[in-house]
PDB file of C-alpha atoms and ligand atoms in Angstrom:
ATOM      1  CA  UNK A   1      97.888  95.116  97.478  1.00 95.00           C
ATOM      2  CA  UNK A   2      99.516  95.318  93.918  1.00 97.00           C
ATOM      3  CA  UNK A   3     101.983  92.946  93.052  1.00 98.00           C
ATOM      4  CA  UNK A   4     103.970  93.196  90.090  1.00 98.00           C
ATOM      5  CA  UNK A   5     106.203  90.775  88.698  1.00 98.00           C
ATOM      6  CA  UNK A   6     109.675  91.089  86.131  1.00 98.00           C
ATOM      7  CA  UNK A   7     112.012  88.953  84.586  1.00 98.00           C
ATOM      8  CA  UNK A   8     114.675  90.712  86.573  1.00 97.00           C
ATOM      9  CA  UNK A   9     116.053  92.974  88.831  1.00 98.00           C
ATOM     10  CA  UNK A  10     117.030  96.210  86.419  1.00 97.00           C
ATOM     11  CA  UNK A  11     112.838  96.394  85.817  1.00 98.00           C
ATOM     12  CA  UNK A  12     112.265  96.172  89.282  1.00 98.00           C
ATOM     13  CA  UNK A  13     113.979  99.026  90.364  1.00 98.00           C
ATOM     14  CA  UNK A  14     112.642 100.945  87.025  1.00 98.00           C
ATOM     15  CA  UNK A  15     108.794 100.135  87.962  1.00 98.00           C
ATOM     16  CA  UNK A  16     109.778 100.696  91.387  1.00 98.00           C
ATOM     17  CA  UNK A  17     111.083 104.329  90.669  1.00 98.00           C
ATOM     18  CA  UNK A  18     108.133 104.999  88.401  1.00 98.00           C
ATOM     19  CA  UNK A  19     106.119 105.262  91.649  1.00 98.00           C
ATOM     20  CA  UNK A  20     108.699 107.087  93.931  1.00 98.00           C
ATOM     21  CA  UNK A  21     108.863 109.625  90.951  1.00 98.00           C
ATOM     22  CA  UNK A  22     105.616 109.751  90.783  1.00 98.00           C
ATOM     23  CA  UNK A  23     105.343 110.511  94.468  1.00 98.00           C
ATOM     24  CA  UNK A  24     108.137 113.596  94.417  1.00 98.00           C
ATOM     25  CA  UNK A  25     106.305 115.178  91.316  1.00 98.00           C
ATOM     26  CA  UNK A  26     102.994 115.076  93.085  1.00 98.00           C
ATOM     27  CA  UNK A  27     104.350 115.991  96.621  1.00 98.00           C
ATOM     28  CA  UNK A  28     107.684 117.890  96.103  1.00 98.00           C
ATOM     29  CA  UNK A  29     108.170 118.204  99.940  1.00 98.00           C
ATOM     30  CA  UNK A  30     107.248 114.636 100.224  1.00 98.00           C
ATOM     31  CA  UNK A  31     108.115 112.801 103.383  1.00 98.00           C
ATOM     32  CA  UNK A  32     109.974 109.366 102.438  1.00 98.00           C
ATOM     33  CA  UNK A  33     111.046 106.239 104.558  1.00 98.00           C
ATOM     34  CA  UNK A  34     113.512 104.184 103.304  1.00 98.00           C
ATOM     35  CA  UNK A  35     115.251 100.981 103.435  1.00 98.00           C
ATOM     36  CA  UNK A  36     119.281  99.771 103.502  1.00 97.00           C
ATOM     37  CA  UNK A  37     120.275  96.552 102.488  1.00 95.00           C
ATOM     38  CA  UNK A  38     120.726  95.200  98.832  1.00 96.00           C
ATOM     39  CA  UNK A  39     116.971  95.053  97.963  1.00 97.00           C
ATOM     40  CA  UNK A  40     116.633  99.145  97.357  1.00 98.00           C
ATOM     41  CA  UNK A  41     119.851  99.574  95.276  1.00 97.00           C
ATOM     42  CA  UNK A  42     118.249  99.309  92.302  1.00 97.00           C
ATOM     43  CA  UNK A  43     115.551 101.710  92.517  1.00 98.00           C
ATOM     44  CA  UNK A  44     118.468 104.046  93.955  1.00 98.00           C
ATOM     45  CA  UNK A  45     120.496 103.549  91.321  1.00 98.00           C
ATOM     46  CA  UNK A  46     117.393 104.812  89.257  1.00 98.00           C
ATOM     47  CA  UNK A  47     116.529 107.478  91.671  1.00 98.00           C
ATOM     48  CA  UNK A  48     120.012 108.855  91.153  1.00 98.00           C
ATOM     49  CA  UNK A  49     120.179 108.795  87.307  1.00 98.00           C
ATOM     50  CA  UNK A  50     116.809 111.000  87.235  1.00 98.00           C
ATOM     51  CA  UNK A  51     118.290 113.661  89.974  1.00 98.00           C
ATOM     52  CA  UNK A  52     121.340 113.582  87.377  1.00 98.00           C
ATOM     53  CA  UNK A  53     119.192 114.170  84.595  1.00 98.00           C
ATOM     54  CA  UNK A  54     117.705 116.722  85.563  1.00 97.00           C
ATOM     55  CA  UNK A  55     114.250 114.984  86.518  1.00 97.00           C
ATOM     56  CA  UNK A  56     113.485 114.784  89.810  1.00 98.00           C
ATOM     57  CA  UNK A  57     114.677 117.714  92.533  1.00 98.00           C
ATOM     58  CA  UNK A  58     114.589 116.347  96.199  1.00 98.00           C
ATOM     59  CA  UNK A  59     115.519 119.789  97.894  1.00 98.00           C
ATOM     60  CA  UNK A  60     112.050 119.966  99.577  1.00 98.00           C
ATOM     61  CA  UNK A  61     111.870 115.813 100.498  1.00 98.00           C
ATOM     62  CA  UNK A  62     113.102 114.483 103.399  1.00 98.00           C
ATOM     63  CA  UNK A  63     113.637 110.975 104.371  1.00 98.00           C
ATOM     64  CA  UNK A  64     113.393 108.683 107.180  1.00 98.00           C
ATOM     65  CA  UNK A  65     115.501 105.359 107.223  1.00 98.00           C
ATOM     66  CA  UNK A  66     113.606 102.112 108.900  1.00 98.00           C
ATOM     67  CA  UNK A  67     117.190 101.423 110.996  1.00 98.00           C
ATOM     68  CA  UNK A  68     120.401 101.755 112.422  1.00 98.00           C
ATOM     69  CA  UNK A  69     122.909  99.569 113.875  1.00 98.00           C
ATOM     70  CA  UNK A  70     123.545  99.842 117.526  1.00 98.00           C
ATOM     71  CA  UNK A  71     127.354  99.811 118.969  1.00 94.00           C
ATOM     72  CA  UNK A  72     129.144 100.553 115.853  1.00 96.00           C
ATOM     73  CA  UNK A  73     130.466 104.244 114.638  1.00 95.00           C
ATOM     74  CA  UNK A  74     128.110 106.079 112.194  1.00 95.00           C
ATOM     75  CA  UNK A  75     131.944 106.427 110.620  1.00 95.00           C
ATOM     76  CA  UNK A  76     131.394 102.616 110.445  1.00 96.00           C
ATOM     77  CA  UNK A  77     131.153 101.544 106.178  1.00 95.00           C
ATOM     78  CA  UNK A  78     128.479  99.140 107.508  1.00 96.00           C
ATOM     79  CA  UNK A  79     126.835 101.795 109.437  1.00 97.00           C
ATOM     80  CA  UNK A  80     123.059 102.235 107.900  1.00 98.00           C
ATOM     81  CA  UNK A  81     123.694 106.079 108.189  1.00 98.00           C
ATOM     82  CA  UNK A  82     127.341 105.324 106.236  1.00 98.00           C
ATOM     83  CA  UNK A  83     125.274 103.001 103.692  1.00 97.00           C
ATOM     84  CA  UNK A  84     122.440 105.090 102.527  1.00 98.00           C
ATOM     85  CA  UNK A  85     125.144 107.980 101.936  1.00 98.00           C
ATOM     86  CA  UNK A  86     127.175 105.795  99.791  1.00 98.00           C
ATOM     87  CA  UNK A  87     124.362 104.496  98.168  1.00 98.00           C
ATOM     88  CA  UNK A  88     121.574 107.536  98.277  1.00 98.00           C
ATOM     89  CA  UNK A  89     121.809 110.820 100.260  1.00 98.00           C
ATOM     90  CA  UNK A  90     125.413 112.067  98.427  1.00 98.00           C
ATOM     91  CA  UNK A  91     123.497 111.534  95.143  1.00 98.00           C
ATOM     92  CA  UNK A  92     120.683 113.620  95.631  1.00 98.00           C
ATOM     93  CA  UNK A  93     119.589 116.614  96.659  1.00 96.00           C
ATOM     94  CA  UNK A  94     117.028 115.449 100.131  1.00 98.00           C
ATOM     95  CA  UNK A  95     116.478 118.620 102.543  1.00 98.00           C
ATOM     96  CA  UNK A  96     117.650 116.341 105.272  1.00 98.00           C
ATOM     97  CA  UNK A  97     118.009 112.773 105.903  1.00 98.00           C
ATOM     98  CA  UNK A  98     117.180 111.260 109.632  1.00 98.00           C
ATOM     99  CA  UNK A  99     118.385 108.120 110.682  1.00 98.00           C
ATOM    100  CA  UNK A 100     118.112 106.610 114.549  1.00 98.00           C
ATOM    101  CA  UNK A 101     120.967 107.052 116.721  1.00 98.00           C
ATOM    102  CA  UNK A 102     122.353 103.992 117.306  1.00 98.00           C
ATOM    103  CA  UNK A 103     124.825 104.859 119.566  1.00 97.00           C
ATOM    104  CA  UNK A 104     122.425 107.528 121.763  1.00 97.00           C
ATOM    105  CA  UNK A 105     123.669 107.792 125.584  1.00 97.00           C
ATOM    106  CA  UNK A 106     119.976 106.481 126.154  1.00 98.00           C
ATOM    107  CA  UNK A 107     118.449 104.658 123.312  1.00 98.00           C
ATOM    108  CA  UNK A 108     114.833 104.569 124.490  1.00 98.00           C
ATOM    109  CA  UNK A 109     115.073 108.338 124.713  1.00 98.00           C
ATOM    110  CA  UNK A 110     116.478 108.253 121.020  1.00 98.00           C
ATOM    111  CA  UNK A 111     113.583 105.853 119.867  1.00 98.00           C
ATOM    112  CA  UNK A 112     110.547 108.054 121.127  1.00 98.00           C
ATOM    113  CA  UNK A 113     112.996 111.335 119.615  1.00 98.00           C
ATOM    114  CA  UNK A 114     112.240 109.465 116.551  1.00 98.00           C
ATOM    115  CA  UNK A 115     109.288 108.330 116.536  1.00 97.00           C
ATOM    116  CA  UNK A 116     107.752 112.518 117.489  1.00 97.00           C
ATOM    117  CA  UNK A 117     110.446 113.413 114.932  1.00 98.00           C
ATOM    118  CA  UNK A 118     108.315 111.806 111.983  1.00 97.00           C
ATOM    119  CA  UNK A 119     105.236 113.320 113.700  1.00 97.00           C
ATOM    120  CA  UNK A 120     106.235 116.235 113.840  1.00 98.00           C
ATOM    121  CA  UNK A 121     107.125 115.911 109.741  1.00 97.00           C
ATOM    122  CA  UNK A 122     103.796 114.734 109.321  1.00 97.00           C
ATOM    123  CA  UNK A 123     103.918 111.070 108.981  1.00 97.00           C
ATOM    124  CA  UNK A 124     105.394 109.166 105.777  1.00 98.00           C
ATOM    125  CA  UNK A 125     103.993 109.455 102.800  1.00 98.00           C
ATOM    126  CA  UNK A 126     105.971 106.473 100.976  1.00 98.00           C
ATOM    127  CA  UNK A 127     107.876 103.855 102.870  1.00 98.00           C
ATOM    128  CA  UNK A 128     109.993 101.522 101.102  1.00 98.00           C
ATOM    129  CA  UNK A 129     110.387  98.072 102.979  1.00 98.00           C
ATOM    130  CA  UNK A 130     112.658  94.945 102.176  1.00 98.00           C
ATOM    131  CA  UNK A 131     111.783  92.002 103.834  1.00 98.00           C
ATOM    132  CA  UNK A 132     113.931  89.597 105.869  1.00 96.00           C
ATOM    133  CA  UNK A 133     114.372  85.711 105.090  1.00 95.00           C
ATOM    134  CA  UNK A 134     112.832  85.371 108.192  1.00 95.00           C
ATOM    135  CA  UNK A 135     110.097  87.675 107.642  1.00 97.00           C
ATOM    136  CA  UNK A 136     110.942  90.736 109.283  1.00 97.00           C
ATOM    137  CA  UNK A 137     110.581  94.400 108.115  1.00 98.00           C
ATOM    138  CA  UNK A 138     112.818  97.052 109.125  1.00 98.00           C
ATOM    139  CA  UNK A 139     113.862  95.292 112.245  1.00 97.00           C
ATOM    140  CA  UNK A 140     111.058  93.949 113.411  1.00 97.00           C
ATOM    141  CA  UNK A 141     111.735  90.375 114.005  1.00 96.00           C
ATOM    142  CA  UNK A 142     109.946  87.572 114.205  1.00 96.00           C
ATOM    143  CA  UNK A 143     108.119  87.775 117.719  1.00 94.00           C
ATOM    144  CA  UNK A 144     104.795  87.253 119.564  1.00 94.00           C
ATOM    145  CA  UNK A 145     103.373  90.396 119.428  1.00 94.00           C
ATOM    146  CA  UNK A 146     103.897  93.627 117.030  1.00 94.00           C
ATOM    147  CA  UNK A 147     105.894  96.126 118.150  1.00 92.00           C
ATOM    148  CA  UNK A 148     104.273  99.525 117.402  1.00 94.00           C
ATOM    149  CA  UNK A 149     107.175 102.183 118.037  1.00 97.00           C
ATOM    150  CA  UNK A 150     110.677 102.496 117.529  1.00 98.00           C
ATOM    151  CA  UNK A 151     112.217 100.380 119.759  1.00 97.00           C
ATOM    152  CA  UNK A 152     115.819  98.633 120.427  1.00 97.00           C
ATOM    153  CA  UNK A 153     115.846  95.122 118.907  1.00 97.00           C
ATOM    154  CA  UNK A 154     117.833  92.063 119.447  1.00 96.00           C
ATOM    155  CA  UNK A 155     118.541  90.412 115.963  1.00 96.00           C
ATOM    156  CA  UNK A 156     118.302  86.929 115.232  1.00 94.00           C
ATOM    157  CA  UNK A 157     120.402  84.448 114.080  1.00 95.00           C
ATOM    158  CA  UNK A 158     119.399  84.602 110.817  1.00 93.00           C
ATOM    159  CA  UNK A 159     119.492  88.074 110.095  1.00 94.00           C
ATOM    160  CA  UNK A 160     122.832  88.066 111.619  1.00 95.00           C
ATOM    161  CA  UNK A 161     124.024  85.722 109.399  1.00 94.00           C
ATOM    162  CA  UNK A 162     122.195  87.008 106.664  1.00 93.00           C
ATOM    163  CA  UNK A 163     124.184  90.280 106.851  1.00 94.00           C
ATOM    164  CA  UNK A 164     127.382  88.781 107.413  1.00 95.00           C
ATOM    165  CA  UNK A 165     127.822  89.668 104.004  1.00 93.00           C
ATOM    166  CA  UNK A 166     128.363  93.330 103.885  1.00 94.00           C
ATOM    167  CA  UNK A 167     130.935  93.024 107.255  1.00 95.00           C
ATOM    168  CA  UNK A 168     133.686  91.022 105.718  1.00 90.00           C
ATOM    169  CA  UNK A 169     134.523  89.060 108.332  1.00 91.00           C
ATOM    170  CA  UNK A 170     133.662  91.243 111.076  1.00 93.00           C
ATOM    171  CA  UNK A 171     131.072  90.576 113.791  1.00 94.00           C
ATOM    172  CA  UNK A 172     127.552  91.981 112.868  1.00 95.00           C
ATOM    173  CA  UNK A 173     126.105  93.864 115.676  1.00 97.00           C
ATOM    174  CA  UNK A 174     123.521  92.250 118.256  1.00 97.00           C
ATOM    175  CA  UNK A 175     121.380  95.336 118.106  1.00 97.00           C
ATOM    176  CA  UNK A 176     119.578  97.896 116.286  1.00 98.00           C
ATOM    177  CA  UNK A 177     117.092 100.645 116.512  1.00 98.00           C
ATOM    178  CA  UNK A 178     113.768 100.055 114.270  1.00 98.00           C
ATOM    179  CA  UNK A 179     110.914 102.031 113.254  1.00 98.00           C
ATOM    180  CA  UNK A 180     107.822  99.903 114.805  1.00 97.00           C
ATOM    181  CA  UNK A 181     105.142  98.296 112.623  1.00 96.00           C
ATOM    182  CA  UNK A 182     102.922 101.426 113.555  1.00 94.00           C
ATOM    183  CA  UNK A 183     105.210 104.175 111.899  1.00 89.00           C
ATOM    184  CA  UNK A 184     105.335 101.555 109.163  1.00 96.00           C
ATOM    185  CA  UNK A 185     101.778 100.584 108.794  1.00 97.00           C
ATOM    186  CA  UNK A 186     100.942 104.187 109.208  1.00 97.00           C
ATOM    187  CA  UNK A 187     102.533 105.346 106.225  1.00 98.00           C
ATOM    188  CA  UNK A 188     100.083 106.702 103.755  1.00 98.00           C
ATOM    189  CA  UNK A 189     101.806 104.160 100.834  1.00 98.00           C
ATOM    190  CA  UNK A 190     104.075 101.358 101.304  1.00 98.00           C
ATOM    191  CA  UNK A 191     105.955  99.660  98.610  1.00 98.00           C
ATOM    192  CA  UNK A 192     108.264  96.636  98.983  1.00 98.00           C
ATOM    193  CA  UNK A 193     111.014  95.300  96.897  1.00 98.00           C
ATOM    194  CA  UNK A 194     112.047  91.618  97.216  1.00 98.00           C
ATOM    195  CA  UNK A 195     114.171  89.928  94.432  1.00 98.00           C
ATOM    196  CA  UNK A 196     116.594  86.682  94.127  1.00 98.00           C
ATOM    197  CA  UNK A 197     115.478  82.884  95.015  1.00 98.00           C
ATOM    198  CA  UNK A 198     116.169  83.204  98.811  1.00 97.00           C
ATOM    199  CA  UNK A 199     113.582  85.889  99.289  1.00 98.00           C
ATOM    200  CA  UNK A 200     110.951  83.228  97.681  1.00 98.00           C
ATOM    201  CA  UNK A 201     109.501  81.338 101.101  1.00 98.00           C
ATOM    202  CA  UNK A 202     109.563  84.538 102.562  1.00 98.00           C
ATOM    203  CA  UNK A 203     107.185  86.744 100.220  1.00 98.00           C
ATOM    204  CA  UNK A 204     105.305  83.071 100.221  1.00 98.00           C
ATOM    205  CA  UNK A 205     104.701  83.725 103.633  1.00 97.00           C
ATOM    206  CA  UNK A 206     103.596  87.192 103.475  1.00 97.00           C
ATOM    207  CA  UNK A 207     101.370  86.645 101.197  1.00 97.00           C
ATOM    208  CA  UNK A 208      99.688  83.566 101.561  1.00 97.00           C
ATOM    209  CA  UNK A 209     100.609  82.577 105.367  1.00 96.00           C
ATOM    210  CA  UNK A 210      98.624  83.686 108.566  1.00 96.00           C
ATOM    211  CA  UNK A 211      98.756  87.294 109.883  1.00 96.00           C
ATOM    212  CA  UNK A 212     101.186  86.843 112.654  1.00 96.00           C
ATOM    213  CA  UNK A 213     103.730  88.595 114.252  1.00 96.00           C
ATOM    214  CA  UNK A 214     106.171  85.878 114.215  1.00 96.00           C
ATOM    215  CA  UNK A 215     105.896  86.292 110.281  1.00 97.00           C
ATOM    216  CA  UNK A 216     105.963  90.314 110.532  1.00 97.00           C
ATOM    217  CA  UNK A 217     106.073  91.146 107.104  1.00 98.00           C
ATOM    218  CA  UNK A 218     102.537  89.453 106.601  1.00 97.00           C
ATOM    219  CA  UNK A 219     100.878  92.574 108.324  1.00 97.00           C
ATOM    220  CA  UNK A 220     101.427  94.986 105.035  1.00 96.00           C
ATOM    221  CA  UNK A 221      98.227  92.637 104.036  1.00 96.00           C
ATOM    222  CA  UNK A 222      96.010  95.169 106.332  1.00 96.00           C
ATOM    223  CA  UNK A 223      97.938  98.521 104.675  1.00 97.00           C
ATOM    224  CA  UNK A 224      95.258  99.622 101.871  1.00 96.00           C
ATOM    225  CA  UNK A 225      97.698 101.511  99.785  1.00 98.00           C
ATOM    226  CA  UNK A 226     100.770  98.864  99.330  1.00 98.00           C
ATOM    227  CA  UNK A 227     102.840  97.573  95.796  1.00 98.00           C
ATOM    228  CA  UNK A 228     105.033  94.844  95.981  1.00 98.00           C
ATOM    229  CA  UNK A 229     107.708  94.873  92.927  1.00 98.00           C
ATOM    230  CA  UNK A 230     109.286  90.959  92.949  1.00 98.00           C
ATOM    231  CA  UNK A 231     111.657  89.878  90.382  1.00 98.00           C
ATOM    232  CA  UNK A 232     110.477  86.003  89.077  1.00 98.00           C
ATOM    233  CA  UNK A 233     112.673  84.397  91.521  1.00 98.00           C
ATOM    234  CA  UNK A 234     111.317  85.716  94.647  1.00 98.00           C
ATOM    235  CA  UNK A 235     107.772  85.193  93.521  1.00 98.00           C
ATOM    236  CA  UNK A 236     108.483  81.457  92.317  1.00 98.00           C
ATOM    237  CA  UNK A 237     106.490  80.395  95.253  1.00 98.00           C
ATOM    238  CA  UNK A 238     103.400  81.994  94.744  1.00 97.00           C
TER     239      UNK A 238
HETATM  240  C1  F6R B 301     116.932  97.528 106.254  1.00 89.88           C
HETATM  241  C2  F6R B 301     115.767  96.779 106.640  1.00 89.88           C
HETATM  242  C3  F6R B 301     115.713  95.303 106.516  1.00 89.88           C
HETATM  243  C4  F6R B 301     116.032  94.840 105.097  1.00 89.88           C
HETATM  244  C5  F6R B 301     115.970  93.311 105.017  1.00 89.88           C
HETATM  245  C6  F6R B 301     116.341  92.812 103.649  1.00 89.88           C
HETATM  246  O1  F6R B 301     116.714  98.896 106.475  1.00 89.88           O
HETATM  247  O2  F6R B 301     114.865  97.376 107.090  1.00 89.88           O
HETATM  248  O3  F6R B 301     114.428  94.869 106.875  1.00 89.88           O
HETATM  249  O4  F6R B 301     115.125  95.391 104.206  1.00 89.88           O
HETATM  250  O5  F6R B 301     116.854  92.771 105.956  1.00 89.88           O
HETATM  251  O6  F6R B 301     117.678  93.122 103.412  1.00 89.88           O
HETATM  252  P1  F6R B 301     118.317  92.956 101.963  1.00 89.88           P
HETATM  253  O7  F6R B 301     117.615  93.921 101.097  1.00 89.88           O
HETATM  254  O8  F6R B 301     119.762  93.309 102.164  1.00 89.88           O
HETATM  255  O9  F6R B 301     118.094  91.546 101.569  1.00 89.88           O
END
C-alpha cells in the first residue's frame, strides 16, 4: 500500500486525480467504482475541471457507486444516486452510471442484479473508497464476519449520526444497499481518500490495528494494488 500525505485537502484531491487520470488515459473504457460522501469531492471537483478542459473524455467509462440509501426517493437531494449527479455524473461525460436500487420491490434480487451487473462489465478497475469513523467502507459496517456481496445493511449509530449532516434535520435512513468487501477487494486498484482530524483513529486503525471485520476498512491491507491519499490531519495518528 502507498500512502501519501499533504498539508491539505486541495492536494489531496489533485494527487488523487493524477491517478484516476492516469487510469482513463490508459483504459478509456475504464470501469470505475466510486464513493459519495464529502471525502471524494475534491478529486471530483478536479475530475470535472479536466473534462472542462478538454482533458479527460469519459464517454467510454462507466461507473459503479459503493451505495444507495434504502426507503428514500432517488428524487431524494440526499439520495446517493441524487448526490453523485450533483456532484459527478452531470459534469462529465460517463457512458452510464449504475447505482443499487434502493427502493427495488425485492432488494436481495437487486443486490445479486448488481453484483452480475459489474461482472458482466468486467470487474472494477479503480475503486475509490472513504472510510467510516467507525471503520467501515462502502457500507460495510463493523461486524463479525466480511460480507462478500452486495447485500442490505443496517447502519449503525454512528454512521447515522455521522451523516446527519447532509439531511438537515431529517431522519437518516436505517438501511442501505452496499457493494460487499469482495467486489471491493476484487477491484484491480483501490485508492482511498480520508482527510480532517475525525478520520485520524480511524485510518490509525486500518493501518496499524488487527485485520478484523469489526474494523472493515483494515482488509484493503491484503489488496496488492491500493494508495491511500490523507491530508495531515487524518494521518496525525500514525
Ligand atoms: C459512501 C461510502 C461511505 C463513505 C464514508 C465516509 O459511498 O461508501 O463508506 O465513504 O461514510 O463518508 P465521508 O466521506 O462523507 O466522510
Amino acid at each position: 500500500m502507498q500512502i501519501h500525505i499533504y498539508d491539505n485537502v486541495t492536494q489531496v484531491g489533485q494527487a488523487a486525480a493524477t491517478l484516476f487520470t492516469a487510469q482513463l488515459l490508459r483504459k478509456p473504457d475504464s470501469v470505475f467504482g466510486f464513493a459519495t460522501g464529502s471525502s471524494p469531492s475534491v478529486l471530483y471537483r478536479q475530475l470535472i475541471a479536466l473534462r472542462r478542459a478538454g482533458i479527460l473524455d469519459f464517454s467510454s467509462s462507466v461507473s459503479f457507486s459503493l451505495d444507495e440509501y434504502c426507503g428514500i426517493p432517488i428524487s431524494h437531494p440526499c439520495s446517493y444516486r441524487a448526490f453523485m449527479q450533483a456532484e459527478l455524473f452531470d459534469h462529465i461525460n460517463m457512458k452510464a452510471t449504475y447505482v443499487p436500487d434502493g427502493n427495488a420491490p425485492d432488494l436481495a434480487a437487486e443486490c445479486v442484479r448488481y453484483d452480475a451487473q459489474i461482472a458482466a462489465c468486467g470487474g472494477i478497475d479503480m475503486q475509490l473508497l472513504g472510510i467510516g469513523r467507525n471503520g467501515h467502507i462502502a457500507f460495510n459496517e463493523p461486524s463479525g464476519a466480511f460480507s462478500y456481496e452486495t447485500h442490505v445493511t443496517e447502519l449503525t449509530p454512528s454512521t447515522i449520526d455521522a451523516n446527519k449532516r447532509f439531511f438537515q434535520g431529517e431522519e437518516v435512513p436505517r438501511k442501505a444497499i452496499s457493494m460487499g468487501i469482495g467486489s471491493i477487494m476484487a477491484s484491480r486498484e483501490l485508492v482511498m481518500i480520508a482527510t480532517g482530524s475525525d478520520k485520524a483513529q480511524a485510518v490509525r486503525y486500518a493501518l496499524e490495528g488487527d485485520i478484523d471485520p469489526m474494523f472493515p476498512a483494515s482488509i484493503i491491507r491484503f489488496h496488492k494494488v491500493s494508495t491511500l491519499f490523507l491530508d495531515k490531519a487524518a494521518a496525525a495518528l500514525l
